[in-house]
Each structure stands twice: as C-alpha cells, then as structure tokens.
CSV table of C-alpha atoms and ligand atoms in Angstrom, one decimal:
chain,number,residue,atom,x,y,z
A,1,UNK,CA,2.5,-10.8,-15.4
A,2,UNK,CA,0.0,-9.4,-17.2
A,3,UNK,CA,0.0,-9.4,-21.3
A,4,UNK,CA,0.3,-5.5,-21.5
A,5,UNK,CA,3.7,-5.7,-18.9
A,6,UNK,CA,4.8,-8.5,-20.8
A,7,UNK,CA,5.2,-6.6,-24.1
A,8,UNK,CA,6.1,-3.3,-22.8
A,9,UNK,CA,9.1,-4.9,-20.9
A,10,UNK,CA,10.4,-7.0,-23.7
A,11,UNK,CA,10.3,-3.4,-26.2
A,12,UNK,CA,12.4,-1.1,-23.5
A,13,UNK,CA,15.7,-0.5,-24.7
A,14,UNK,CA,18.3,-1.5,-22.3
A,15,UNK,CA,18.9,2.2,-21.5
A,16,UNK,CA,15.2,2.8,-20.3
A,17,UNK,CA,15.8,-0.6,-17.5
A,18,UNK,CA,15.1,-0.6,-14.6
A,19,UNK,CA,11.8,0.5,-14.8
A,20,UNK,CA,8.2,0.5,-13.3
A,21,UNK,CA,5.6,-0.7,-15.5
A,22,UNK,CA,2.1,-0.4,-13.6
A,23,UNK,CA,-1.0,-1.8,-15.1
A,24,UNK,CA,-3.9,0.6,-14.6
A,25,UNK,CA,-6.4,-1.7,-16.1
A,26,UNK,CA,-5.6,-4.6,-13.9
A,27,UNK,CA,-5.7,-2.3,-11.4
A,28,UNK,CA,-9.2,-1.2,-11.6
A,29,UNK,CA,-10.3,-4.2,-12.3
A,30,UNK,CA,-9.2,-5.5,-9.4
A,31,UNK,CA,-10.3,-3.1,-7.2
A,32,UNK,CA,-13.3,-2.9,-8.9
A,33,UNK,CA,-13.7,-6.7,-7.9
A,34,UNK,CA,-13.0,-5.7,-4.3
A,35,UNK,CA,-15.7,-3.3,-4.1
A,36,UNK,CA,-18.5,-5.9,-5.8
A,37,UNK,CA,-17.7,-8.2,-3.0
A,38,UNK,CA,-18.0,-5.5,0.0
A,39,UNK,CA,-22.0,-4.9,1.4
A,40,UNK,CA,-23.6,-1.6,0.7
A,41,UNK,CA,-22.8,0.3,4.1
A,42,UNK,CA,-18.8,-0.9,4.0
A,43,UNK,CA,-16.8,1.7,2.6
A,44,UNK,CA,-13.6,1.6,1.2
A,45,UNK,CA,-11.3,4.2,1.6
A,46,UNK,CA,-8.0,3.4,-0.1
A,47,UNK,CA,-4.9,4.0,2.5
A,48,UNK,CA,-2.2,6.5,0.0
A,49,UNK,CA,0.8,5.5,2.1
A,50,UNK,CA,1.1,2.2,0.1
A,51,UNK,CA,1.6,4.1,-3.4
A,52,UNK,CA,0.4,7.3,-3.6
A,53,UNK,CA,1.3,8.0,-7.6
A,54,UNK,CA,-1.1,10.1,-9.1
A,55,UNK,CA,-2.3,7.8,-11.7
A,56,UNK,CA,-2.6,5.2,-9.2
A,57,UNK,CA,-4.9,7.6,-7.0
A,58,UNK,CA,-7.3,8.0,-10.0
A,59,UNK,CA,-7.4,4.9,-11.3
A,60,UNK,CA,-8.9,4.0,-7.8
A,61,UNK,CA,-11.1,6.6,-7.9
A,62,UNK,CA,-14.7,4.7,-9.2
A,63,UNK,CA,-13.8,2.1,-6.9
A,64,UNK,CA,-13.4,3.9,-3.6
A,65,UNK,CA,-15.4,6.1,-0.9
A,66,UNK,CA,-12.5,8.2,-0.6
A,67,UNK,CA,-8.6,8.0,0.5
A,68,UNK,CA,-7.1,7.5,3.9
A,69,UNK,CA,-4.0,10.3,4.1
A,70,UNK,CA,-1.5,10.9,7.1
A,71,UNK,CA,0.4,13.9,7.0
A,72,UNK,CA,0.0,17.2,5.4
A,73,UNK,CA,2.0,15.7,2.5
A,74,UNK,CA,0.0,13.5,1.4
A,75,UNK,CA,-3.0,15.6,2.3
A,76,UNK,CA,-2.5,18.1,-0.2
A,77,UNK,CA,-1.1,16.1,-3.0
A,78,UNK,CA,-4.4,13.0,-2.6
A,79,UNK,CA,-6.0,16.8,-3.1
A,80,UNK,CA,-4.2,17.9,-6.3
A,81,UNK,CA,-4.9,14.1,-7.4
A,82,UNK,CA,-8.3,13.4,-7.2
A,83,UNK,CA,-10.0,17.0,-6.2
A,84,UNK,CA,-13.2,15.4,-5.6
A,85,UNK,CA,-12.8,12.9,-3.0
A,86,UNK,CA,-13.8,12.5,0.4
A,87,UNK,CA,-10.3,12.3,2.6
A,88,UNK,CA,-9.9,10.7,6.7
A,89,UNK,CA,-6.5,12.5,8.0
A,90,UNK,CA,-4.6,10.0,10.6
A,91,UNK,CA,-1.6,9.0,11.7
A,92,UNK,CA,-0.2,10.1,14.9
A,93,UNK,CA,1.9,13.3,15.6
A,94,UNK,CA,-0.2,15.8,13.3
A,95,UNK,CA,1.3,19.1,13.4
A,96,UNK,CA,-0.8,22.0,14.3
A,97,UNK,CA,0.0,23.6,10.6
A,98,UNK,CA,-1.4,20.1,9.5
A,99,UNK,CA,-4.1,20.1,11.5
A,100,UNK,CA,-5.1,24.1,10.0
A,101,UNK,CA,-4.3,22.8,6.9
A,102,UNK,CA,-6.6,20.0,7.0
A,103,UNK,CA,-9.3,22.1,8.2
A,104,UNK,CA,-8.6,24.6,5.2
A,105,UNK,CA,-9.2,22.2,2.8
A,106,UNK,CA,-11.9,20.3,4.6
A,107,UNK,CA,-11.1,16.5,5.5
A,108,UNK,CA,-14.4,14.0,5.7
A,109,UNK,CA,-13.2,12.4,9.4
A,110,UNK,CA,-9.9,12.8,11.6
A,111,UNK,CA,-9.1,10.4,13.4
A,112,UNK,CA,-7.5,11.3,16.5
A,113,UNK,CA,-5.0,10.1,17.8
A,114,UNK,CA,-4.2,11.2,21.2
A,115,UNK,CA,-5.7,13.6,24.1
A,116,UNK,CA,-3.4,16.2,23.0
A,117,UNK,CA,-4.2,16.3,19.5
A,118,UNK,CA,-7.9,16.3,20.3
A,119,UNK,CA,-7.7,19.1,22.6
A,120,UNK,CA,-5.4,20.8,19.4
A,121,UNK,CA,-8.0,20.1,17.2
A,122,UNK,CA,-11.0,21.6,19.2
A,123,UNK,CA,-8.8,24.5,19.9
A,124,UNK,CA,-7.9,25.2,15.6
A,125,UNK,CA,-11.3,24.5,14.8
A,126,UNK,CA,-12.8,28.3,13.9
A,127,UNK,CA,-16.1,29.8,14.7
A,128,UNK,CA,-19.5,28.3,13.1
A,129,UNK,CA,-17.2,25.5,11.6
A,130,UNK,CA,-17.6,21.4,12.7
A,131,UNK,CA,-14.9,18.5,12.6
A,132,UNK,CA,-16.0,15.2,12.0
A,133,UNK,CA,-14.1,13.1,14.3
A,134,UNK,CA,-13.6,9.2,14.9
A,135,UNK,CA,-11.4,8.3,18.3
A,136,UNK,CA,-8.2,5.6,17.0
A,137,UNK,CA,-7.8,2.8,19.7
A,138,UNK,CA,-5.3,0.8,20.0
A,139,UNK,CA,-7.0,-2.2,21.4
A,140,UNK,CA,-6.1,-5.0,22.8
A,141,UNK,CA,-7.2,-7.8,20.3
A,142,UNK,CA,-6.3,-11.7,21.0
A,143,UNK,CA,-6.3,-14.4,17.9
A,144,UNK,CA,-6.3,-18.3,19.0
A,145,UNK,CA,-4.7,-17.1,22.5
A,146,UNK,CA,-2.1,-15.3,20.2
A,147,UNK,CA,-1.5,-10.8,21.0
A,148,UNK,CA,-1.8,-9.2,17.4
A,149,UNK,CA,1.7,-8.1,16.4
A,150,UNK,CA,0.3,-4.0,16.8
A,151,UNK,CA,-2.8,-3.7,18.6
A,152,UNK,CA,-2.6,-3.9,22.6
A,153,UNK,CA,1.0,-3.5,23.1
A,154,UNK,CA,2.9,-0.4,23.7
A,155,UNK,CA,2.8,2.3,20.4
A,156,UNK,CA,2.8,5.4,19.2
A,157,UNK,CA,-0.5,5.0,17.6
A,158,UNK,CA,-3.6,5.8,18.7
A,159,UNK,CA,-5.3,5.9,22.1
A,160,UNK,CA,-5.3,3.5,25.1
A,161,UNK,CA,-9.2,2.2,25.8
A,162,UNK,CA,-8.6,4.4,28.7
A,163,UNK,CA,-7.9,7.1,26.8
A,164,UNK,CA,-10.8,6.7,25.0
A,165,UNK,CA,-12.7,7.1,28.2
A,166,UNK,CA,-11.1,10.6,28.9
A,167,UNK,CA,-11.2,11.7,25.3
A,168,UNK,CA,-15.1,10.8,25.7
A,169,UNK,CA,-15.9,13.2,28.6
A,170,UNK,CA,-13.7,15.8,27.4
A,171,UNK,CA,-16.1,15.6,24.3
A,172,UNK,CA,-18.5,16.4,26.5
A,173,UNK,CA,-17.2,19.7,27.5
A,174,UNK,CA,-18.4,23.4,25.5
A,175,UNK,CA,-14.8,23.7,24.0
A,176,UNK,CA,-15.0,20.3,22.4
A,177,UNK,CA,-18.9,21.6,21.1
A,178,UNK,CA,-17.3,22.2,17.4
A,179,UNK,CA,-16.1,18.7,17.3
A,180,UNK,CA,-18.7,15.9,16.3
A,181,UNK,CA,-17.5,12.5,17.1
A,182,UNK,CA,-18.4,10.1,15.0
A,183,UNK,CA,-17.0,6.6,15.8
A,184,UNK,CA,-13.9,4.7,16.7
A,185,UNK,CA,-11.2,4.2,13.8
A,186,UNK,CA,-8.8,1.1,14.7
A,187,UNK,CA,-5.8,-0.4,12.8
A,188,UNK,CA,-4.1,-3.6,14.4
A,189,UNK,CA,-2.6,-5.4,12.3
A,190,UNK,CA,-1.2,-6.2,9.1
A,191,UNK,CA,-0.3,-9.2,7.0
A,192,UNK,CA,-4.3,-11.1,8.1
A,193,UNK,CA,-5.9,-12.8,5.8
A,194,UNK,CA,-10.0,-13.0,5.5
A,195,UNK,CA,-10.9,-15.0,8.9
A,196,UNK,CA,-8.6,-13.4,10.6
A,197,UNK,CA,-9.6,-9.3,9.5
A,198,UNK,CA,-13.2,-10.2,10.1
A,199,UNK,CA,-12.6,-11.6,13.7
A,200,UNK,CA,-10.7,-8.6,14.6
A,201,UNK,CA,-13.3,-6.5,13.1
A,202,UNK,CA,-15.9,-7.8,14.7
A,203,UNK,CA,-13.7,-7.3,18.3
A,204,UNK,CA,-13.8,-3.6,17.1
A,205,UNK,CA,-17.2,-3.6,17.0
A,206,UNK,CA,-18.3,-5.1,19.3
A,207,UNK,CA,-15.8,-3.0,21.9
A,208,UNK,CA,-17.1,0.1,19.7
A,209,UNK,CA,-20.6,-0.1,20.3
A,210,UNK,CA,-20.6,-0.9,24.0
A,211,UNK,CA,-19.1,2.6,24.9
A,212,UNK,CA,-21.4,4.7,26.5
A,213,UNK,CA,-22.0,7.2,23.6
A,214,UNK,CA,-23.3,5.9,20.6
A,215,UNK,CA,-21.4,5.2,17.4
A,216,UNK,CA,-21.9,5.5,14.3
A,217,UNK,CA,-19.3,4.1,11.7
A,218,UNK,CA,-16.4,2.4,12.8
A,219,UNK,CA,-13.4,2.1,10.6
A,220,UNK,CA,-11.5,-1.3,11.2
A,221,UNK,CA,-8.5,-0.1,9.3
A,222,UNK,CA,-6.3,-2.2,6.4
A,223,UNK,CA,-3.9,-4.6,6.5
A,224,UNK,CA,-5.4,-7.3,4.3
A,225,UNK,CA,-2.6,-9.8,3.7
A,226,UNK,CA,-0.3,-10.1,0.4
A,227,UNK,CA,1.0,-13.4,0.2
A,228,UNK,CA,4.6,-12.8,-1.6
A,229,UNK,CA,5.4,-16.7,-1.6
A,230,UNK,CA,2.4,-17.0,-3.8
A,231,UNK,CA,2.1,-14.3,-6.5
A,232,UNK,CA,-1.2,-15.6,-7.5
A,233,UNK,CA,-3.5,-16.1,-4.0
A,234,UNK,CA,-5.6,-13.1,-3.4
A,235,UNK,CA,-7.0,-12.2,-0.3
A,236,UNK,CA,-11.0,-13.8,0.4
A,237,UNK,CA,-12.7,-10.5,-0.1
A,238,UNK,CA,-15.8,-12.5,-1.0
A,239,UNK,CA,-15.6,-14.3,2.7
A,240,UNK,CA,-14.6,-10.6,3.9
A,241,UNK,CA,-17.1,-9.0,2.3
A,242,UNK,CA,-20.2,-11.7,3.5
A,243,UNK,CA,-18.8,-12.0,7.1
A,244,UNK,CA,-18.9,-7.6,7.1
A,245,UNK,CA,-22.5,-8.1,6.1
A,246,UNK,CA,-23.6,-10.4,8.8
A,247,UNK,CA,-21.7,-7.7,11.0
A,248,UNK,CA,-23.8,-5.0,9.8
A,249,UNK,CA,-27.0,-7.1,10.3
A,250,UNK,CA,-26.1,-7.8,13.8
A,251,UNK,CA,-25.5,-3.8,13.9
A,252,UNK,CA,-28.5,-2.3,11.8
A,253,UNK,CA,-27.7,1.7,11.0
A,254,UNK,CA,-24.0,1.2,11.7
A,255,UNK,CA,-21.2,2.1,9.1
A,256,UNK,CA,-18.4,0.2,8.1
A,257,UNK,CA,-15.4,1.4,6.9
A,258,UNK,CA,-12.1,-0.2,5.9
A,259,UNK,CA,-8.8,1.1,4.3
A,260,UNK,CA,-6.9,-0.9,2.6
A,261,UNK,CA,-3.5,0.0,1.4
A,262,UNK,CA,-1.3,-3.4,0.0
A,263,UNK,CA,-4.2,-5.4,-0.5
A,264,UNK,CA,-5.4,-3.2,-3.4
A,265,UNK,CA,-2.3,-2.0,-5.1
A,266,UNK,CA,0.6,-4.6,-4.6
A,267,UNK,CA,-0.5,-6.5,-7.6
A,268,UNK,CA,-0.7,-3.9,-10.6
A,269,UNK,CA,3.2,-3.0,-10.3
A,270,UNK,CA,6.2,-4.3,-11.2
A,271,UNK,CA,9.4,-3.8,-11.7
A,272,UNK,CA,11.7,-4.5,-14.6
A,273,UNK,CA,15.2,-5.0,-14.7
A,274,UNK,CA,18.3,-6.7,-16.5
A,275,UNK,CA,21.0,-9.1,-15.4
A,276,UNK,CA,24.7,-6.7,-15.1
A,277,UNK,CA,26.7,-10.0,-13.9
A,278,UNK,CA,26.6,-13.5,-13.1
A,279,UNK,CA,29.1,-14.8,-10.5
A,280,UNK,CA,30.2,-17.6,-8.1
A,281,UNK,CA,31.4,-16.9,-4.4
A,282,UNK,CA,32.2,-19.4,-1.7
A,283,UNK,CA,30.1,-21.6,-3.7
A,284,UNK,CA,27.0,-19.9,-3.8
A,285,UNK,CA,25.8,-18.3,-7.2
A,286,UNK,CA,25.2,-14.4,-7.5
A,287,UNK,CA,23.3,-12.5,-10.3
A,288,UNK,CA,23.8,-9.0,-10.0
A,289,UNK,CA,21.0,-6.8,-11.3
A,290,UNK,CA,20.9,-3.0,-12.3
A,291,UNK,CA,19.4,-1.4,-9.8
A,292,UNK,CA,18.1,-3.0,-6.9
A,293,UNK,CA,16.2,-2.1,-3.0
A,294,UNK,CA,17.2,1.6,-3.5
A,295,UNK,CA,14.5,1.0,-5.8
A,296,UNK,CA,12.3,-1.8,-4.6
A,297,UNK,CA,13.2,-2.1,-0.5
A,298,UNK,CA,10.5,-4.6,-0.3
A,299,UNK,CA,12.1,-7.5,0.3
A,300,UNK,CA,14.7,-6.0,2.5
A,301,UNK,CA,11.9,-4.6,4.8
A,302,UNK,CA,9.4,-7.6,4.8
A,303,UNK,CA,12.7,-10.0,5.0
A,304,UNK,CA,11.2,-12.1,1.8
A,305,UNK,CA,11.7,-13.2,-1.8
A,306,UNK,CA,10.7,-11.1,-4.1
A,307,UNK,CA,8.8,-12.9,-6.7
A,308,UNK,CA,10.1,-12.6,-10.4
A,309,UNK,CA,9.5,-13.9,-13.5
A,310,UNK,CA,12.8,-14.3,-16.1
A,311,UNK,CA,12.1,-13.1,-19.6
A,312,UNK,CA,15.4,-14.6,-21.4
A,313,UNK,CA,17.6,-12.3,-24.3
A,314,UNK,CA,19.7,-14.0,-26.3
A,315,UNK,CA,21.9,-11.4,-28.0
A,316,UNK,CA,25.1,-11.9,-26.7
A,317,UNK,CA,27.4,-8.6,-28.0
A,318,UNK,CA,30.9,-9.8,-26.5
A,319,UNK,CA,33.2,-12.3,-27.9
A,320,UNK,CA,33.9,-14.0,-24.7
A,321,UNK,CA,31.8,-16.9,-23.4
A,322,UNK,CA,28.3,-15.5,-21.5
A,323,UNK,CA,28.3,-16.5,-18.0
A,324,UNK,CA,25.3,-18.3,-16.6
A,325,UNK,CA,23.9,-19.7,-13.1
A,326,UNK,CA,25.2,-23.3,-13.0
A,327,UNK,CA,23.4,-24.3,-10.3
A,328,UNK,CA,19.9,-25.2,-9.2
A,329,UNK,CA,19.7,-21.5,-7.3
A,330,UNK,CA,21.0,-18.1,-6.7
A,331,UNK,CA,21.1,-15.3,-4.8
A,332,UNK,CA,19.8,-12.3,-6.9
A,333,UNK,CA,21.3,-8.8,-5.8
A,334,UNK,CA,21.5,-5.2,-6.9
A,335,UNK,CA,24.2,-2.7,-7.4
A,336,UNK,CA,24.3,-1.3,-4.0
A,337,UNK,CA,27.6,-2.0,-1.7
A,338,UNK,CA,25.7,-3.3,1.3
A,339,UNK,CA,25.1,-6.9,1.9
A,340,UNK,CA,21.5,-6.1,2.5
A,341,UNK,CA,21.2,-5.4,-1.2
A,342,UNK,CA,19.6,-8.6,-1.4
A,343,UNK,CA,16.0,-9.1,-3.7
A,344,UNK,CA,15.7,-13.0,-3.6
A,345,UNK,CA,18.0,-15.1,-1.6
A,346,UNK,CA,19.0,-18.5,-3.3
A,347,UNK,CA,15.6,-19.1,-5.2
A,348,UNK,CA,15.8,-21.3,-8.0
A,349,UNK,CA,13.5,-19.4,-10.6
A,350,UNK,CA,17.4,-17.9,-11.0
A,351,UNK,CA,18.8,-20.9,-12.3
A,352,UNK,CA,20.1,-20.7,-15.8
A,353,UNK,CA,20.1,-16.8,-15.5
A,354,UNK,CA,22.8,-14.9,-17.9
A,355,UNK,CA,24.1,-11.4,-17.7
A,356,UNK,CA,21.2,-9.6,-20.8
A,357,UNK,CA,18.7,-11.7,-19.3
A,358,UNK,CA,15.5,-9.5,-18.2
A,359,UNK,CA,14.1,-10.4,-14.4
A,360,UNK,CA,10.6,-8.2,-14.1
A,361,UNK,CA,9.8,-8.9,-10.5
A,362,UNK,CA,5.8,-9.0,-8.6
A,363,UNK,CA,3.6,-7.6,-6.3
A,364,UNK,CA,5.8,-3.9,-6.8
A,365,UNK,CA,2.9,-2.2,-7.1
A,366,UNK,CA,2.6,-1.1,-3.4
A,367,UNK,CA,4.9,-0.3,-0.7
A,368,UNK,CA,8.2,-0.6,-3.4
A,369,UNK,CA,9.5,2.6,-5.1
A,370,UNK,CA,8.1,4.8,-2.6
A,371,UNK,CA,9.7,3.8,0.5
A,372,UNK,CA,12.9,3.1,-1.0
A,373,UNK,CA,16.0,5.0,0.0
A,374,UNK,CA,16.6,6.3,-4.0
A,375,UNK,CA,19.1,8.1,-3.9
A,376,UNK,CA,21.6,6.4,-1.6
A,377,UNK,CA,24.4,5.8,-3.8
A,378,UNK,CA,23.3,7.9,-6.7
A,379,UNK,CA,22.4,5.4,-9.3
A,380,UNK,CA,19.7,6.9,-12.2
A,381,UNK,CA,16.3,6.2,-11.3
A,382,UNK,CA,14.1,4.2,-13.1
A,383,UNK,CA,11.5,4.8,-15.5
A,384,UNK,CA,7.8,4.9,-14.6
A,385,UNK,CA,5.1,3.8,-17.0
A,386,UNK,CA,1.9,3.7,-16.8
A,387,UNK,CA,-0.2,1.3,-19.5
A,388,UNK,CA,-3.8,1.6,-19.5
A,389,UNK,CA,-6.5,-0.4,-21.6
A,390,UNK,CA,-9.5,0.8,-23.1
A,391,UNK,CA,-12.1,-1.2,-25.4
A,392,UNK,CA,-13.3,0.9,-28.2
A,393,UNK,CA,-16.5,-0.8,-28.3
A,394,UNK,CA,-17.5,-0.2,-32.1
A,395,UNK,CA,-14.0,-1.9,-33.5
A,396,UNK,CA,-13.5,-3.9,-30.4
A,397,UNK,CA,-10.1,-3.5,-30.0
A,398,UNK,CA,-7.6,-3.0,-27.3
A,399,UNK,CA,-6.1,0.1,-27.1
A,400,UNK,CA,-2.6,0.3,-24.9
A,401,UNK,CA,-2.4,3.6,-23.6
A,402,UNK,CA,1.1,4.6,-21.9
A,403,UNK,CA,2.3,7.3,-19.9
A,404,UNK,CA,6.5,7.1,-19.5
A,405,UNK,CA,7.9,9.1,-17.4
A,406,UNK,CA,12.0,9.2,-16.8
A,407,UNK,CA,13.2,9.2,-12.9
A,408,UNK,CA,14.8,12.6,-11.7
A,409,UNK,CA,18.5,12.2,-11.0
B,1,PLP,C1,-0.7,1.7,6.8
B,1,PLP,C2,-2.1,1.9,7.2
B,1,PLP,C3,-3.2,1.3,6.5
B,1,PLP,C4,-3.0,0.4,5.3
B,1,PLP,O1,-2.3,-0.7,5.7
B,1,PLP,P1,-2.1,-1.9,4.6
B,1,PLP,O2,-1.3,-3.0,5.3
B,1,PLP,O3,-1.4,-1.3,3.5
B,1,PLP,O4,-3.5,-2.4,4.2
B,1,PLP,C5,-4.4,1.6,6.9
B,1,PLP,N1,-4.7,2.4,8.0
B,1,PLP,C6,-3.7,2.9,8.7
B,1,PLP,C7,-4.0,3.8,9.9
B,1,PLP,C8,-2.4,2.7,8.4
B,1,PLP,O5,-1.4,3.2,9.1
C-alpha cells in the first residue's frame, strides 16, 4: 500500500467505508515506467475495459499512444475523457449504429472482427472518407506443446486464418476501396508473463508478415500477467520491452502495438473496508466485511485470494467482550447471502482480525468495481477517491490532492 492510501484509509470515518482509494501518482509512475522500457516503434494503447474511470483514463494519458475501446459505450465516454487521443474500436459483434458512430467521431484503426462486419464496415463508410483497418485472428498459437487458453480454439472473437484469407481478397474488391488495411490485431491470451507474451508475439508476427499483402503494424494485444499471490512481482516489461526490439530489428519499418489492460492499472487501486463480524462455523473462522464482490468480484471471477493488508482499530464502543479470529486463518466474506461471497478463503493474514478492524485489499485497481454486479442486493456503494501527488518544486513539498466522490444508490 502506498503511503498516500495508507493515510487516507486510516482518516475515513466509518460511514464513508467501503471505499476505493486509487493512487493517481503511483499510477503514472508506473505506467510511465512501462513506457521507458518499450522501443520507439511499440506503442501502447491502454485496453478501457479494465477500468475505464475518467481520472484513470487521464492519468494514462502522457504515457500512452491512445486507448483500445469496444463498444459504442466506451467509445464515446474514452471520447468525453481524453478528447485528444487516438482510439482502435474492437471487440466482436459491433452494431451498425456503433460502427456509424465510430466513423462519426473518427477512430485511429478497427479491428475487424468478422467477414460480416467488414463487409458492414465498407458498406457505412461514406463518400471521399477512409477506414483504417487491422484484420483480428484468432490464431492458433502453441507454448511448450501446450494450446493457449483463447487463441486457436473455437470463439467469438476474431477471424479464423481462413478467414483472413477471404477477408484479404474481398479487400481487394472496389466496394472495399474506402477501407485501408493496415495489419493484423491479435489477442490470445491472458494471465502470460514476459517470455511467454514475447513468444506469442513474435508467432503473430511472424504469421503477420508472411500473408501475401504486406503489413504494416501488427497489434499483439494485452494480457500481461498480474500475479495476485504476490502483490509485489511486476510483469518483466524491461525483458518485454528488449525482446519487442529485437522483433522490430528482425522486421525493420514494421509497427508494434500492444494494449494492455490489468497489467497497467491493477496495481494503483484498492479497496477499503471494515470488519462487520467475526464468527466460528463448523470449525472454520469467518470475518464478515461490509461490502464485499458486489463491489470487488475479482476474486470470485479469477477463483483467487484477494490480497489485503489489516490496518488494526482499537476502539472498542460495546461493553461486551470483542470477538477475534482465534485461529491461524479465516475465511474473509462480505454481506451478500450467496456462498460465493467469498474475498479470501482461509488465508492467514486474517488471523487475529476483530469486528472495527480495517482490511484495504490489492491489485483493485483493474477489473474490480467495474465488473461487479453493484446493485444485487441493494447495499450503498462505496466511495471513490482519487489521491494525486504533485511536487511544488520551489518548497518541495508533497501536495495530496483528492477527489471523493460518494457511490449512487
Ligand atoms: C481485454 C482485452 C485486452 C486487455 O487484456 P488485459 O488482460 O487486461 O491486458 C486487450 N485487447 C483485447 C482485444 C481485449 O479484449
């Protein structure tokens, strides 16, 4: 936990728990680090999907080519975030009001997905306008004799090598002239860390630039691993970065581009919360939090621990003894009444934990609040706030900057 988190989590009143507490200044600093250790000619689009909050979009903003965006939704609201920046619309099943929309407003590539959406496309695209265009495969990709979990099996997403064949001479036709393809856009896998992205990038490649048009960028997608047993390994973006270079040289004039979503914002949220009750059942030890996955479903969809850090309070306000974790571990829950309510399951940083006790869990900053079902049984949502640090070079001191904001409800 960062210093800033730290002091803004032990000064919330009880009523303003849980919360979200996002460090902007970690978070540019860290993406600013990943930048520094990717080769001029890699670009870095940031994927919105993994937490598209508006302060989170700009904070990214020096640090990345653009955003990566796919539906209309997020289309127009990366737009009302950072008005500047270069957007790629993907993701499969575009409407054709997304597609006009996205041609409105002007996106910097789509990537298509499908026969049908390319023949869509070259069909909305008006008069003396162009569409930059990169062709999504889903190809099959092999890691020490082991099938990636996504790319090569059966999916919704993008096109079939085949595919890419037919989409390639259908390119060729006049009513595909308004469309200018650019390159190939693939995204595999998730969860790989630095050896493993690069070999699959360099598959992409090498498949990319064998087809019989030429190609000029190919995007080799996100999915840089979070490790969420380990809070403090980071993903090798120095190893990433060197092994894209060597790439490039192999490839002279070719463009990288990847788009990272987890990787980049996992570790600038978390998400603060207090102890409701501590109990015993069938002999296993429960703490009960407020809140709980309605807020962060995490852990329920990745099927992991959460990692949390315990800030201990010792006011005590009742007159009866305070209950406590006996035992080495315990299961630490929220307030929903579903047994998949679950945030850490028998973990022993929950020893000792008391009902007061504050538990401000990791690695919330991506893929937390907004895929979590919030309003499923109509608990208040939490607070969101937003610290930011700024030097003031003549007095050198650090300024806390914070932007609260109370969830709807
Ligand atoms: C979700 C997604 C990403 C980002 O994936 P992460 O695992 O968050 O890095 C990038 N590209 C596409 C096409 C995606 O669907």
């Amino acid at each position: 936990m960062t210093e800033a988190v730290r002091e803004r989590v032990r000064t919330l009143a009880d009523g303003e728990l849980p919360a979200y507490v996002y460090d902007l200044g970690a978070l540019r600093a860290h993406a600013r680090h990943v930048r520094d250790e990717l080769p001029a000619g890699v670009e870095l689009y940031y994927a919105a999907k993994a937490n598209p909050e508006p302060q989170i979009l700009s904070a990214l903003r020096d640090a990345v080519t653009g955003y990566e965006v796919a539906s209309g939704g997020e289309l127009a609201h990366v737009r009302r975030a950072v008005p500047d920046a270069p957007v790629a619309f993907g993701g499969p099943g575009k409407t054709p009001a997304e597609i006009a929309a996205a041609l409105e407003v002007g996106v910097s590539r789509f990537h298509v997905e499908s026969e049908h959406e390319l023949r869509l496309l070259a069909s909305a695209v008006g008069p003396g306008r162009r569409a930059d265009i990169l062709l999504r495969v889903n190809l099959p990709v092999e890691l020490h004799g082991v099938a990636l979990a996504m790319g090569g099996r059966p999916s919704p997403f993008g096109l079939d090598p085949a595919g890419v064949d037919r989409c390639l001479a259908l390119l060729a036709e006049p009513d595909f002239a308004r469309l200018r393809l650019r390159g190939i856009h693939a995204h595999l896998a998730s969860g790989l860390d630095a050896a493993a992205q690069l070999a699959v990038a360099e598959r992409i490649v090498e498949w990319a630039v064998r087809l019989r048009v030429p190609v000029e960028e190919v995007d080799t997608g996100g999915g840089m691993a979070v490790d969420y047993a380990d809070p403090g390994a980071r993903f090798d973006w120095a190893a990433f970065g060197s092994g894209l270079g060597r790439l490039l040289r192999r490839h002279p004039g070719l463009r990288l581009r990847i788009e990272p979503g987890r990787a980049l914002t996992a570790y600038c949220g978390w998400y603060a919360t207090d102890v409701l009750d501590v109990k015993r059942s069938h002999g296993e030890e429960f703490a009960v939090l407020r809140g709980g996955t309605h807020h962060l479903r995490t852990p329920a969809t990745k099927g992991h621990d959460q990692p949390f850090t315990v800030l201990p309070v010792d006011d005590w306000p009742y007159p009866w003894p305070r209950p406590a974790v006996s035992g080495q571990r315990a299961t630490v829950t929220g307030q929903l009444c579903t047994p998949k309510d679950v945030l850490a399951r028998g973990v022993p940083q929950a020893a000792g934990l008391r009902p007061g006790d504050r538990v401000v869990f990791a690695l919330a900053g991506a893929y937390a609040w907004n895929i979590s079902h919030h309003d499923f049984l109509m608990h208040p949502h939490p607070g969101f706030h937003y610290l930011d640090q700024d030097v003031n070079s003549s007095s050198g001191i650090v300024i806390t900057q914070c932007v609260a904001r109370r969830g709807r409800r």
